[in-house]
Amino acid sequence: QVQLVESGGGLVQPGGSLRLSCTVSESIYNFHTVGWYRQAPGKEHELVAQISQGGRLTYSESVKDRFAISRTRTNTMYLHMSGLKPEDSASYSCNVRSFNGNYWGPGTLVTVSS
């Protein structure tokens, strides 16, 4: 069973930065797509950013130019967040997908508030 664990969430002031990490129990390159999603209370689950095995990047319009997804050569991916806004407050979950399954981490909470 593939396991994912996020870290790096917390409370940050508007305009601040955070880096989220996701450690996967096997190589990132075993999956055709890896990415980050978020869900705020009362809102839909939404894609934040993803990267394909070949390196193609996809970002939500609401975070484009402020967030960046990256990965290591082994088993970790990151979400670099800057220029944070109160509307970015949510539980952020990492996700990996292969042709055999779709796997999620439990989530890490990001709160943007002064």
CSV table of C-alpha atoms in Angstrom, one decimal:
chain,number,residue,atom,x,y,z
A,1,GLN,CA,0.0,0.0,0.0
A,2,VAL,CA,1.4,3.4,-1.0
A,3,GLN,CA,1.6,5.9,1.8
A,4,LEU,CA,2.0,9.6,1.7
A,5,VAL,CA,2.7,12.0,4.5
A,6,GLU,CA,2.6,15.8,4.3
A,7,SER,CA,4.3,18.3,6.5
A,8,GLY,CA,5.0,22.1,6.6
A,9,GLY,CA,1.5,23.5,7.2
A,10,GLY,CA,0.8,26.1,9.8
A,11,LEU,CA,-0.3,29.7,10.4
A,12,VAL,CA,1.2,32.4,8.3
A,13,GLN,CA,0.4,36.1,7.8
A,14,PRO,CA,-1.0,37.4,4.5
A,15,GLY,CA,1.9,37.9,2.0
A,16,GLY,CA,4.0,35.2,3.7
A,17,SER,CA,5.5,32.0,2.4
A,18,LEU,CA,5.3,28.3,3.3
A,19,ARG,CA,6.8,25.2,1.8
A,20,LEU,CA,4.8,22.0,2.0
A,21,SER,CA,6.5,18.6,1.8
A,22,CYS,CA,5.1,15.2,0.8
A,23,THR,CA,7.1,12.1,1.4
A,24,VAL,CA,5.9,9.0,-0.6
A,25,SER,CA,6.7,5.4,0.5
A,26,GLU,CA,8.1,4.6,-2.9
A,27,SER,CA,9.7,6.4,-5.8
A,28,ILE,CA,7.9,9.4,-7.2
A,29,TYR,CA,8.6,8.1,-10.7
A,30,ASN,CA,6.4,5.1,-10.2
A,31,PHE,CA,3.5,7.4,-10.7
A,32,HIS,CA,2.4,9.1,-13.9
A,33,THR,CA,1.1,12.2,-12.1
A,34,VAL,CA,1.9,13.7,-8.7
A,35,GLY,CA,0.3,16.8,-7.3
A,36,TRP,CA,-1.3,18.9,-4.6
A,37,TYR,CA,-5.0,19.5,-3.9
A,38,ARG,CA,-6.8,21.6,-1.3
A,39,GLN,CA,-10.1,21.9,0.4
A,40,ALA,CA,-11.4,24.8,2.5
A,41,PRO,CA,-14.5,24.5,4.7
A,42,GLY,CA,-17.6,24.7,2.6
A,43,LYS,CA,-15.7,24.7,-0.7
A,44,GLU,CA,-15.0,22.0,-3.3
A,45,HIS,CA,-11.9,19.9,-3.4
A,46,GLU,CA,-9.6,21.6,-6.0
A,47,LEU,CA,-6.4,20.9,-7.8
A,48,VAL,CA,-3.7,23.3,-6.9
A,49,ALA,CA,-0.7,22.0,-8.9
A,50,GLN,CA,0.5,18.9,-10.5
A,51,ILE,CA,3.5,17.5,-12.4
A,52,SER,CA,3.5,14.7,-14.8
A,53,GLN,CA,6.2,12.0,-15.0
A,54,GLY,CA,7.5,13.8,-18.1
A,55,GLY,CA,7.7,17.1,-16.2
A,56,ARG,CA,4.6,18.9,-17.5
A,57,LEU,CA,3.3,21.4,-14.9
A,58,THR,CA,-0.3,22.4,-14.3
A,59,TYR,CA,-1.5,25.1,-11.9
A,60,SER,CA,-4.8,26.4,-10.8
A,61,GLU,CA,-5.4,29.9,-12.1
A,62,SER,CA,-5.8,31.1,-8.5
A,63,VAL,CA,-2.3,30.1,-7.5
A,64,LYS,CA,-0.4,30.5,-10.8
A,65,ASP,CA,2.7,32.8,-10.4
A,66,ARG,CA,2.5,32.4,-6.6
A,67,PHE,CA,2.9,28.7,-6.0
A,68,ALA,CA,5.4,26.2,-7.5
A,69,ILE,CA,5.5,22.5,-7.4
A,70,SER,CA,8.7,20.5,-7.4
A,71,ARG,CA,10.0,17.0,-6.8
A,72,THR,CA,13.2,15.3,-5.9
A,73,ARG,CA,14.7,12.4,-7.8
A,74,THR,CA,13.6,10.0,-5.1
A,75,ASN,CA,10.4,10.2,-3.1
A,76,THR,CA,9.5,13.7,-2.1
A,77,MET,CA,7.5,16.5,-3.7
A,78,TYR,CA,7.1,20.1,-2.5
A,79,LEU,CA,4.7,22.9,-2.9
A,80,HIS,CA,6.4,26.3,-2.5
A,81,MET,CA,3.8,28.9,-1.7
A,82,SER,CA,4.4,32.6,-1.6
A,83,GLY,CA,2.2,35.7,-1.6
A,84,LEU,CA,-0.2,33.8,0.5
A,85,LYS,CA,-3.8,35.2,0.8
A,86,PRO,CA,-6.5,34.4,3.4
A,87,GLU,CA,-8.4,32.6,0.6
A,88,ASP,CA,-5.5,30.1,0.4
A,89,SER,CA,-6.4,28.8,3.8
A,90,ALA,CA,-7.3,25.1,3.4
A,91,SER,CA,-6.3,21.5,4.1
A,92,TYR,CA,-3.7,20.7,1.5
A,93,SER,CA,-3.2,17.0,0.5
A,94,CYS,CA,-0.7,15.4,-1.8
A,95,ASN,CA,-1.8,12.9,-4.4
A,96,VAL,CA,0.0,10.4,-6.6
A,97,ARG,CA,-1.6,8.5,-9.5
A,98,SER,CA,-0.6,5.4,-11.3
A,99,PHE,CA,-2.5,3.1,-13.7
A,100,ASN,CA,-3.0,0.8,-10.7
A,101,GLY,CA,-4.3,3.4,-8.2
A,102,ASN,CA,-4.9,6.8,-6.8
A,103,TYR,CA,-3.3,7.6,-3.4
A,104,TRP,CA,-3.7,10.5,-0.9
A,105,GLY,CA,-2.0,11.8,2.1
A,106,PRO,CA,-4.0,12.8,5.2
A,107,GLY,CA,-3.5,16.5,4.6
A,108,THR,CA,-1.8,19.4,6.3
A,109,LEU,CA,-3.6,22.6,7.4
A,110,VAL,CA,-2.6,26.0,6.1
A,111,THR,CA,-4.1,29.1,7.7
A,112,VAL,CA,-3.4,32.5,6.3
A,113,SER,CA,-4.4,35.2,8.8
A,114,SER,CA,-3.1,38.3,10.5
